[in-house]
Amino acid sequence: MDPTDIARWQFAITTVYHFLFVPITIGLSAIIAGYEITWLRTRDERWLRLTKFFGKLFLINFAIGVVTGIVQEFQFGMSWSDYSRFVGDVFGAPLAVEGLLAFFLESTFLGLWIFGWDRLSPRLHAACIVLVHVGTLFSAYFILAANSWMQHPVGYAFNPDTGRAEMDDFAAVLLNKVQLVTFPHVVLSAYMTGAAFVLGVALWHLRRARTDEDRNVYRPAVRTGAWLVLVAALGVFVSGDVQGKIMTEVQPMKMAAAEGLYETEQPADFSVFQLGTLDGEHETFSVKIPGLLSFLATGTPNGEVEGINDLRAKYEQTYGTDPGAAYYSPGDYTPVIPLTYWTFRLMMGLGIAGAAVAAWALWATRNDRAPQGRSVLAATLALPFLPLLANAFGWIFTEVGRQPWAVFGLMTTERAVSPGLTTTEAWISLLSLTAVYGVLAVVEVRLLLTWIRKGAEELPPDVPTDTGEDRPLAFAY
């Protein structure tokens, strides 16, 4: 393997690993804020117990997520210095705002929330976790703005003297049409993931509950988690549909690769799965939905969808002139078809499966029922992972489908890697980071399992039942 391939593997491993924590952080912060506000409104201590229980799990996830996120920034200098030099003026701006505004907002108010249980009034304390969630949304927006620019560069001018893309319209970068559809899709998927995590954990405890008191604590978490999964899933499906049409407009090759569509078709069918080769030569068996790919790409079941061969010829004529040969290398402009094909289907399939299990959980817990049996255990184990893995496969599809471009139409991935990076250095970096991330995974799983088993602990007897502004919560976190 050459340094470029190793650097790509490293970025893929560390990025997918880091993003396992991101949707849970966004989703859990919203749910915890909802639980604490519900406690303030109802004075029902069940909601306070759930707030503190899932708050501990949130803090574990947040801490590991911060550690793994730091590596992301270092990689730009270690392995992708040419990329950093070319896009730094554009890419750096939203990332700087994310660090200076969003992360400081998150960390400041998270600290107040952690240490303010016995120092802040209940309403002010609840406002802190609300602001933490707002911070996660700001963070997501600015990071996604940077990524959306890689998918569809806007608001820049190429400077031939410096060989760099220079930003000339920050508003255009923030309001990129790819960004405007990506942000709601990612946030809704995060809500779905966080809710599935809550649902899975609460359902596991509901199955094990031996007293009415315990069942009364976990059943509301199961019901709210299930409803949130279903509502968020509906939003994910709608926003994903809109996003697919924008994707086809700005990166038609990605949609063609998602289907393995080599020849232009009108209408174009969508294969649920396919056996054979994905080089367009041999297809032994497939299950197709007529006109669905046309609808996903164009909004009409009879729309034309360009094939890989036609797009390849078009790209060969279009690209390679701007910003110049220094950032262009010839190729067929085709991503890895089997990977884009299956990650697209795994993204959708796992998301649908998560929604289906949530619907089953609602049905199984109707009329104060507490389901038992192996099916419940299987659901509790699967629920946290279904939307989480759907998120991961969605991002793999998004990034792999853009290849061979690091910045679509401007810079290929081959030209983005650090020119002085050697194979030995790349291997040392990859193996070291993978080992560290493996250790962090063990720490994360062990901490989560330890605190999940403890459950929503009973509150100490001196917890105040009123929510007056003049009284802090008389117990520490």
JSON list of C-alpha atoms in Angstrom, two decimals, residues 31 35 47 50 195 198-199 219-229 362:
[
{"chain": "A", "resi": 31, "resn": "ILE", "atom": "CA", "xyz": [-33.63, 13.87, 25.52]},
{"chain": "A", "resi": 35, "resn": "TYR", "atom": "CA", "xyz": [-36.58, 14.79, 30.88]},
{"chain": "A", "resi": 47, "resn": "TRP", "atom": "CA", "xyz": [-38.13, 12.06, 35.40]},
{"chain": "A", "resi": 50, "resn": "LEU", "atom": "CA", "xyz": [-34.05, 9.30, 34.35]},
{"chain": "A", "resi": 195, "resn": "ALA", "atom": "CA", "xyz": [-33.70, 7.86, 21.22]},
{"chain": "A", "resi": 198, "resn": "VAL", "atom": "CA", "xyz": [-32.53, 5.38, 25.47]},
{"chain": "A", "resi": 199, "resn": "LEU", "atom": "CA", "xyz": [-35.15, 2.89, 24.27]},
{"chain": "A", "resi": 219, "resn": "ARG", "atom": "CA", "xyz": [-41.72, 2.40, 31.13]},
{"chain": "A", "resi": 220, "resn": "PRO", "atom": "CA", "xyz": [-41.94, 6.18, 30.41]},
{"chain": "A", "resi": 221, "resn": "ALA", "atom": "CA", "xyz": [-38.39, 6.05, 29.03]},
{"chain": "A", "resi": 222, "resn": "VAL", "atom": "CA", "xyz": [-39.34, 3.14, 26.76]},
{"chain": "A", "resi": 223, "resn": "ARG", "atom": "CA", "xyz": [-42.43, 4.93, 25.48]},
{"chain": "A", "resi": 224, "resn": "THR", "atom": "CA", "xyz": [-40.76, 8.32, 24.94]},
{"chain": "A", "resi": 225, "resn": "GLY", "atom": "CA", "xyz": [-37.74, 6.67, 23.33]},
{"chain": "A", "resi": 226, "resn": "ALA", "atom": "CA", "xyz": [-39.91, 4.66, 20.95]},
{"chain": "A", "resi": 227, "resn": "TRP", "atom": "CA", "xyz": [-42.03, 7.64, 19.92]},
{"chain": "A", "resi": 228, "resn": "LEU", "atom": "CA", "xyz": [-38.94, 9.76, 19.35]},
{"chain": "A", "resi": 229, "resn": "VAL", "atom": "CA", "xyz": [-37.38, 7.05, 17.19]},
{"chain": "A", "resi": 362, "resn": "LEU", "atom": "CA", "xyz": [-44.64, 0.68, 21.49]}
]
